[in-house]
mmCIF file with all atom_site columns, C-alpha atoms in Angstrom:
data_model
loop_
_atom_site.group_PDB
_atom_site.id
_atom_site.type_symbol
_atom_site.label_atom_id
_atom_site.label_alt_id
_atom_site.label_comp_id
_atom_site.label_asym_id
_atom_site.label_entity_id
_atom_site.label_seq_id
_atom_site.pdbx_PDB_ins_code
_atom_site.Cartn_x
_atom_site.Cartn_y
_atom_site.Cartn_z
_atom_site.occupancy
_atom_site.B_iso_or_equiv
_atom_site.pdbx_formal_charge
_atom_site.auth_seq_id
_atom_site.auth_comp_id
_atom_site.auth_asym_id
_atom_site.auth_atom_id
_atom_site.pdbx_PDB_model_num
ATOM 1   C CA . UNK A 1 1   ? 0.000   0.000   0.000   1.00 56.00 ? 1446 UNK A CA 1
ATOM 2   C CA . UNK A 1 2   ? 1.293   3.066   -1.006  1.00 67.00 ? 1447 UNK A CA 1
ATOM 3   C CA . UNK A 1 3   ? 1.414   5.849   1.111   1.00 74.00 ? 1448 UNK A CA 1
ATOM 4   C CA . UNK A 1 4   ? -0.096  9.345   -0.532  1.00 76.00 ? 1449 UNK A CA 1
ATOM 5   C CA . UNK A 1 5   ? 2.069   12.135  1.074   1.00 83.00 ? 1450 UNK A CA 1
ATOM 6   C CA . UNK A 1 6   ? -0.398  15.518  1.942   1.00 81.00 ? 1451 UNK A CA 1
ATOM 7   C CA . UNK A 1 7   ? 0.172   18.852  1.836   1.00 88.00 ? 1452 UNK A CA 1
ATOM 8   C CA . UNK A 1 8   ? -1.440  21.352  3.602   1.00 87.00 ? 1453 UNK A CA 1
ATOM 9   C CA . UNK A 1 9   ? -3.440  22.260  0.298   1.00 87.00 ? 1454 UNK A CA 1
ATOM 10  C CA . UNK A 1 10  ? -4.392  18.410  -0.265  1.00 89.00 ? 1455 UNK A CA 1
ATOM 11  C CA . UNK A 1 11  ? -5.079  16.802  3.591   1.00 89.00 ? 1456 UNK A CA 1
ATOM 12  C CA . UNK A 1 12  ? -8.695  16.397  3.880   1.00 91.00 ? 1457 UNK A CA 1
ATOM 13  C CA . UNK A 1 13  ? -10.321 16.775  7.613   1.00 92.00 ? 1458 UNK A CA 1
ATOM 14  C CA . UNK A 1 14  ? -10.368 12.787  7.483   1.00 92.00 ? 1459 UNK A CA 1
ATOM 15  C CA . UNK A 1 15  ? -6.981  12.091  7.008   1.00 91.00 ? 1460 UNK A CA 1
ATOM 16  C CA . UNK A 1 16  ? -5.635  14.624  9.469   1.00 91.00 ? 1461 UNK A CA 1
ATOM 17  C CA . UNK A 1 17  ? -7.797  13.721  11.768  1.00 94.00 ? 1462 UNK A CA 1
ATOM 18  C CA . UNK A 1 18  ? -6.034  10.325  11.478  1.00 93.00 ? 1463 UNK A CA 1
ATOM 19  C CA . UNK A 1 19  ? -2.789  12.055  11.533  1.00 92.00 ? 1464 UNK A CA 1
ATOM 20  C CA . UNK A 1 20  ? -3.406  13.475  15.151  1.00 95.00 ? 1465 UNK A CA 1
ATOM 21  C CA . UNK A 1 21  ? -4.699  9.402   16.253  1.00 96.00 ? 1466 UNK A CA 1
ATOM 22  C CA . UNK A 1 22  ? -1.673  7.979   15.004  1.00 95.00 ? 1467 UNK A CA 1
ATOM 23  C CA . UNK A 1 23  ? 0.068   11.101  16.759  1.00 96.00 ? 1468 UNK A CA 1
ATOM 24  C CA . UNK A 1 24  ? -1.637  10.396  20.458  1.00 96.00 ? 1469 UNK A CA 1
ATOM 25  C CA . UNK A 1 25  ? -1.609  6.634   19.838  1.00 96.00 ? 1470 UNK A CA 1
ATOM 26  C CA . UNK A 1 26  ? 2.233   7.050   19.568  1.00 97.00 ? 1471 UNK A CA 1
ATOM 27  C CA . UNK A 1 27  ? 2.331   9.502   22.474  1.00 97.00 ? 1472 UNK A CA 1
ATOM 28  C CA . UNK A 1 28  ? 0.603   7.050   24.805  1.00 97.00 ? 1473 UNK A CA 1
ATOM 29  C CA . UNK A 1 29  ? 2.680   4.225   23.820  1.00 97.00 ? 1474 UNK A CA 1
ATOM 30  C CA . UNK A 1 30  ? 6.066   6.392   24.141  1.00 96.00 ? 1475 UNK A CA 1
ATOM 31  C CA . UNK A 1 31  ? 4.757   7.252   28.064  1.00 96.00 ? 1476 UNK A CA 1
ATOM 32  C CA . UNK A 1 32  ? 4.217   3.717   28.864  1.00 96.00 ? 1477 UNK A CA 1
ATOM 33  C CA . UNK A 1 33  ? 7.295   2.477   27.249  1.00 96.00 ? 1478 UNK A CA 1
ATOM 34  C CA . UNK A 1 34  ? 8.594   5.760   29.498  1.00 96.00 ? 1479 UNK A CA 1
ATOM 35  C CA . UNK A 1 35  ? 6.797   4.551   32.817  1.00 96.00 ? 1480 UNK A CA 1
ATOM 36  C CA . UNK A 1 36  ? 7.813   0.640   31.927  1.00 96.00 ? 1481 UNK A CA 1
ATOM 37  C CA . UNK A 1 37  ? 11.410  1.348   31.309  1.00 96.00 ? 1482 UNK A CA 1
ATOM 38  C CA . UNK A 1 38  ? 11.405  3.134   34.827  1.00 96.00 ? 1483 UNK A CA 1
ATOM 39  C CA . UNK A 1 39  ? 9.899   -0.097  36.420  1.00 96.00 ? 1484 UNK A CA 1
ATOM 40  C CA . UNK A 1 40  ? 12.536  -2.082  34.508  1.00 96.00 ? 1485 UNK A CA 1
ATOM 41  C CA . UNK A 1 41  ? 15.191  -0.050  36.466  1.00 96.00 ? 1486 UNK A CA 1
ATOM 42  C CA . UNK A 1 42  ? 14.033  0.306   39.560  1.00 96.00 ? 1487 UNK A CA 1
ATOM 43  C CA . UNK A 1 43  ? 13.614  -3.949  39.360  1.00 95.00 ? 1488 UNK A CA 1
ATOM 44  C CA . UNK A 1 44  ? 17.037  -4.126  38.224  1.00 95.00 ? 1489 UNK A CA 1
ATOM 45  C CA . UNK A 1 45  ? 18.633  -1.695  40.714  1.00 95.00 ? 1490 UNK A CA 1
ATOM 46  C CA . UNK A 1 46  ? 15.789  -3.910  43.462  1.00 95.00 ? 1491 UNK A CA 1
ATOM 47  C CA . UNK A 1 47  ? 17.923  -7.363  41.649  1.00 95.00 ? 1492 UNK A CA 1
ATOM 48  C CA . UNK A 1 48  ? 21.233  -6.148  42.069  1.00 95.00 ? 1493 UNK A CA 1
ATOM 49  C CA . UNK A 1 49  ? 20.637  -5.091  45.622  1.00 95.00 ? 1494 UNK A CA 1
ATOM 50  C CA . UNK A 1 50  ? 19.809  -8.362  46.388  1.00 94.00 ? 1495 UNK A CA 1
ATOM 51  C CA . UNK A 1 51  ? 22.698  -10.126 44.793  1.00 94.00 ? 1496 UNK A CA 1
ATOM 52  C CA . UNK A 1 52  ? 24.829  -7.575  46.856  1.00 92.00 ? 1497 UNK A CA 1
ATOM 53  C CA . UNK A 1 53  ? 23.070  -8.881  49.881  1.00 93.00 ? 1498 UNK A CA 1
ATOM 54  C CA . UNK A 1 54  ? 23.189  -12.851 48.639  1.00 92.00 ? 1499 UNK A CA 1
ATOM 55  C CA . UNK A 1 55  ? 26.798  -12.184 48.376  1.00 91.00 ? 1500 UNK A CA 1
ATOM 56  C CA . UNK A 1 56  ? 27.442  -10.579 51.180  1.00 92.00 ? 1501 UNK A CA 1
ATOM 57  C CA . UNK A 1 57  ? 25.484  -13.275 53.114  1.00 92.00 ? 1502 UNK A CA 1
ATOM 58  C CA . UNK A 1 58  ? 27.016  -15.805 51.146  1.00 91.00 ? 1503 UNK A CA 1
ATOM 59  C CA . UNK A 1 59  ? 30.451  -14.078 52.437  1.00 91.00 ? 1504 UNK A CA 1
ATOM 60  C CA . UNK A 1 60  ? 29.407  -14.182 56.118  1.00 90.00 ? 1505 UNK A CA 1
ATOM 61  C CA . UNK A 1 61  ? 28.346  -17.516 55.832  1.00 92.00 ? 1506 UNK A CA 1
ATOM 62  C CA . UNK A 1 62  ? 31.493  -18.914 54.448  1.00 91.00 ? 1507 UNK A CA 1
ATOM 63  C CA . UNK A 1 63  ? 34.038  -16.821 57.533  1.00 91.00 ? 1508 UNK A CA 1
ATOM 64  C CA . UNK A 1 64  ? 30.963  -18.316 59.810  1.00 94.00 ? 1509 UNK A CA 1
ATOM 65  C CA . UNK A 1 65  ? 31.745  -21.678 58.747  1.00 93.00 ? 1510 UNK A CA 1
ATOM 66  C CA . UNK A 1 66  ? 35.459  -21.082 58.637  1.00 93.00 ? 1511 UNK A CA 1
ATOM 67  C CA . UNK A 1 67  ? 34.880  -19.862 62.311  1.00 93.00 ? 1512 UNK A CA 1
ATOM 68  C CA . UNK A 1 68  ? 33.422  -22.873 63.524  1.00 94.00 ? 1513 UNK A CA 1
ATOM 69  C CA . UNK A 1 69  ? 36.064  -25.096 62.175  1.00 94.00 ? 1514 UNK A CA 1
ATOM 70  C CA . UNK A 1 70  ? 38.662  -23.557 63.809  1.00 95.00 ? 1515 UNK A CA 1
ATOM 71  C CA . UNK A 1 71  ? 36.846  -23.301 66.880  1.00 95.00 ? 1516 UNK A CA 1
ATOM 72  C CA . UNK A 1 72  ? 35.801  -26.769 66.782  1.00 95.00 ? 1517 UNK A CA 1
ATOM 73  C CA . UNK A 1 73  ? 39.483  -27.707 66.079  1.00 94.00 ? 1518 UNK A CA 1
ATOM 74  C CA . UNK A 1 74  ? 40.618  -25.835 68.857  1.00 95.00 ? 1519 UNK A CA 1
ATOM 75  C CA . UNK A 1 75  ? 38.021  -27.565 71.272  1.00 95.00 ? 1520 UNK A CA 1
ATOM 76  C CA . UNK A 1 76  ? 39.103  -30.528 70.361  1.00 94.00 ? 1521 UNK A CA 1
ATOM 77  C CA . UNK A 1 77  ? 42.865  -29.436 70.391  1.00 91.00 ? 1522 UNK A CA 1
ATOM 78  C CA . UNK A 1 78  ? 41.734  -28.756 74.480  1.00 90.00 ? 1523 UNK A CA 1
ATOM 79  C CA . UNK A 1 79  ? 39.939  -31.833 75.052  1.00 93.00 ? 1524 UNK A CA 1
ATOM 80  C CA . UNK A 1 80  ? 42.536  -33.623 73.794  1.00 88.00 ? 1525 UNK A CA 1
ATOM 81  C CA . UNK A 1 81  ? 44.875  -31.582 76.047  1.00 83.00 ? 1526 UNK A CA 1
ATOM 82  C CA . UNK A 1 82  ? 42.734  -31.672 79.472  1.00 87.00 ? 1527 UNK A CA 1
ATOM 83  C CA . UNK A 1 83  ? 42.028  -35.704 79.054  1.00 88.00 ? 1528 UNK A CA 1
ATOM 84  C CA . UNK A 1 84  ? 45.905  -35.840 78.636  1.00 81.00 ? 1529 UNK A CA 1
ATOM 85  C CA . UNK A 1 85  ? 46.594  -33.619 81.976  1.00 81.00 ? 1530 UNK A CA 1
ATOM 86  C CA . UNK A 1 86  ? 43.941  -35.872 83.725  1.00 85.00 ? 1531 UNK A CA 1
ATOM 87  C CA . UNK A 1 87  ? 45.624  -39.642 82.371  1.00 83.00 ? 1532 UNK A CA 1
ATOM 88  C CA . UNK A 1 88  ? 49.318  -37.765 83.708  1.00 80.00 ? 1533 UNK A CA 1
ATOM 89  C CA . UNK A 1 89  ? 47.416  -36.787 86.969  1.00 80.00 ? 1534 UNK A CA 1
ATOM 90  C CA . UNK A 1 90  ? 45.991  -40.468 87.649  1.00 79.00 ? 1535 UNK A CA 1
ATOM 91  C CA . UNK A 1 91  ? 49.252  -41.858 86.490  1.00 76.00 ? 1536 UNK A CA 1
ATOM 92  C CA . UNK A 1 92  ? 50.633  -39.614 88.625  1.00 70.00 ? 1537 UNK A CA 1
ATOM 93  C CA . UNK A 1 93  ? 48.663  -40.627 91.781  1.00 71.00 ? 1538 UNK A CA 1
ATOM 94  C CA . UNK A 1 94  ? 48.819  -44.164 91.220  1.00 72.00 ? 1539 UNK A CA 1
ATOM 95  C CA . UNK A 1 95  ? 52.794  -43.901 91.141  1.00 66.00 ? 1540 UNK A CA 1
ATOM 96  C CA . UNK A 1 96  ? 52.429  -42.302 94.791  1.00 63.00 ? 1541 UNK A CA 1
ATOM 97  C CA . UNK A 1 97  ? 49.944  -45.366 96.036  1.00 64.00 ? 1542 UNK A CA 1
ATOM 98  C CA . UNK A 1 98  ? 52.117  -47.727 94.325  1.00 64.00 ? 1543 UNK A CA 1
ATOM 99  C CA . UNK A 1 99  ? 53.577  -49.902 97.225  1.00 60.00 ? 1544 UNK A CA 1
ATOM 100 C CA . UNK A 1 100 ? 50.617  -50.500 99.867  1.00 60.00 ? 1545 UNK A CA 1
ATOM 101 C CA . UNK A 1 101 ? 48.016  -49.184 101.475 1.00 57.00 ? 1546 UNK A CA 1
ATOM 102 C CA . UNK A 1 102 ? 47.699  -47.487 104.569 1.00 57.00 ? 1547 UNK A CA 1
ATOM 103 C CA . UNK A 1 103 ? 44.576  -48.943 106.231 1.00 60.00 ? 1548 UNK A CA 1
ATOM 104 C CA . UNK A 1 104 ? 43.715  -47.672 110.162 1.00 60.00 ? 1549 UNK A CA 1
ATOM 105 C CA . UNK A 1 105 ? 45.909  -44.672 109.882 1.00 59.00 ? 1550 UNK A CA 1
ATOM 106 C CA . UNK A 1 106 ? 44.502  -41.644 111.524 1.00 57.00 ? 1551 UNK A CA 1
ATOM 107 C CA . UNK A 1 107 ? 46.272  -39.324 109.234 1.00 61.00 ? 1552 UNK A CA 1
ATOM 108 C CA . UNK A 1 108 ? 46.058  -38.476 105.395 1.00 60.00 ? 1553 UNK A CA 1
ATOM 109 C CA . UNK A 1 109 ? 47.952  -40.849 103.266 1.00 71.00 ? 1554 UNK A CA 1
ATOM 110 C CA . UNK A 1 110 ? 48.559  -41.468 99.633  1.00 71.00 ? 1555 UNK A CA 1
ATOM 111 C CA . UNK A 1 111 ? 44.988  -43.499 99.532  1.00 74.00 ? 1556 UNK A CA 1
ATOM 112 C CA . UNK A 1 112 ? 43.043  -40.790 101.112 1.00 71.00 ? 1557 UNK A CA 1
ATOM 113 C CA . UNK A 1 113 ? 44.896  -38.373 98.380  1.00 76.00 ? 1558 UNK A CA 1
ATOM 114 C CA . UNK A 1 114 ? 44.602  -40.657 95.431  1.00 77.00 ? 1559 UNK A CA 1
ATOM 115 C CA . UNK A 1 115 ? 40.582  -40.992 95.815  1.00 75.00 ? 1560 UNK A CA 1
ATOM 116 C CA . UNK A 1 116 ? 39.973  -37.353 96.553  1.00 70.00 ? 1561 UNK A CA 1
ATOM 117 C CA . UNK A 1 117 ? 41.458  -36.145 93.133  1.00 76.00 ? 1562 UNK A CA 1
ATOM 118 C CA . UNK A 1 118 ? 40.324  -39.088 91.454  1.00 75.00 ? 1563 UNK A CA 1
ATOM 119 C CA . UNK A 1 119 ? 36.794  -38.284 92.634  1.00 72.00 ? 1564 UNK A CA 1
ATOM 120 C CA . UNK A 1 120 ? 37.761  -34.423 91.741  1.00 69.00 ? 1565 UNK A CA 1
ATOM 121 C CA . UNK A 1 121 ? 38.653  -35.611 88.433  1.00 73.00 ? 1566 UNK A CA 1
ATOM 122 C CA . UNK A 1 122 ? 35.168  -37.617 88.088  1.00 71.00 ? 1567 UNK A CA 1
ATOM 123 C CA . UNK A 1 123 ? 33.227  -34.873 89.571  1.00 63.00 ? 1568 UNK A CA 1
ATOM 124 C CA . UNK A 1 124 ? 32.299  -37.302 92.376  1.00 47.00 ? 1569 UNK A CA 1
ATOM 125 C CA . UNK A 1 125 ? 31.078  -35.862 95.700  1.00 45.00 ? 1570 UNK A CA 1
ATOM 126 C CA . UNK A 1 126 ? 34.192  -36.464 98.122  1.00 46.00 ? 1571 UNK A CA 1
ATOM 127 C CA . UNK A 1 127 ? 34.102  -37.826 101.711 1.00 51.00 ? 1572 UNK A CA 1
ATOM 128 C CA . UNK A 1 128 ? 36.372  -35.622 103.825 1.00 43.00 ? 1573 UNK A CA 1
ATOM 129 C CA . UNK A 1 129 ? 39.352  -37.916 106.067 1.00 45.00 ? 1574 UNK A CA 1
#
């Protein structure tokens, strides 16, 4: 279809008044491609924010987890350490009780000494001698 190109001696009322349709029909859709385009960046700028954040999270959550690793390692570096210092400390007192027991002595001997730690060391209630 071939377009006929007016001048202002040849438009008839008809086909300007077409001319000024097209014209607002084009207006409106240039404002909403206007008002969608500003949607489109304020969801974009909205997205990236929240890939900042998922990142950043992300981030925190890997140092939390490195954290807890070391802090479990060192726990377990302790443990290790305090079950050691309790095997040297029973070692230790059954060295000293080695040769015999003192039964019917009225004063504290390596017995009396070796079962108050050891119930120290097992959170047992002690008897006082």
């Amino acid at each position: 279809m071939t377009r006929t190109r007016h001048t202002a001696d040849t438009i008839t009322d008809d086909a300007l008044d077409h001319l000024y349709r097209q014209l607002a029909t084009l207006h409106r859709r240039t404002e909403t491609a206007e008002v969608r385009a500003a949607e489109l960046e304020k969801a974009t700028a909205r997205a990236e924010k929240a890939e900042r954040a998922a990142n950043i999270s992300d981030a925190v959550t890997t140092q939390t987890k490195q954290l807890l690793a070391r802090r479990t390692e060192t726990l377990r570096a302790r443990a290790e350490a305090a079950e050691a210092a309790i095997n040297r400390v029973r070692g230790t007192i059954q060295q000293l009780c080695e040769p015999e027991p003192h039964p019917g002595h009225d004063h504290l001997c390596p017995d009396d000494i070796q079962r108050a730690i050891e119930d120290a060391l097992d959170e047992q209630p002690k008897d006082q001698p």
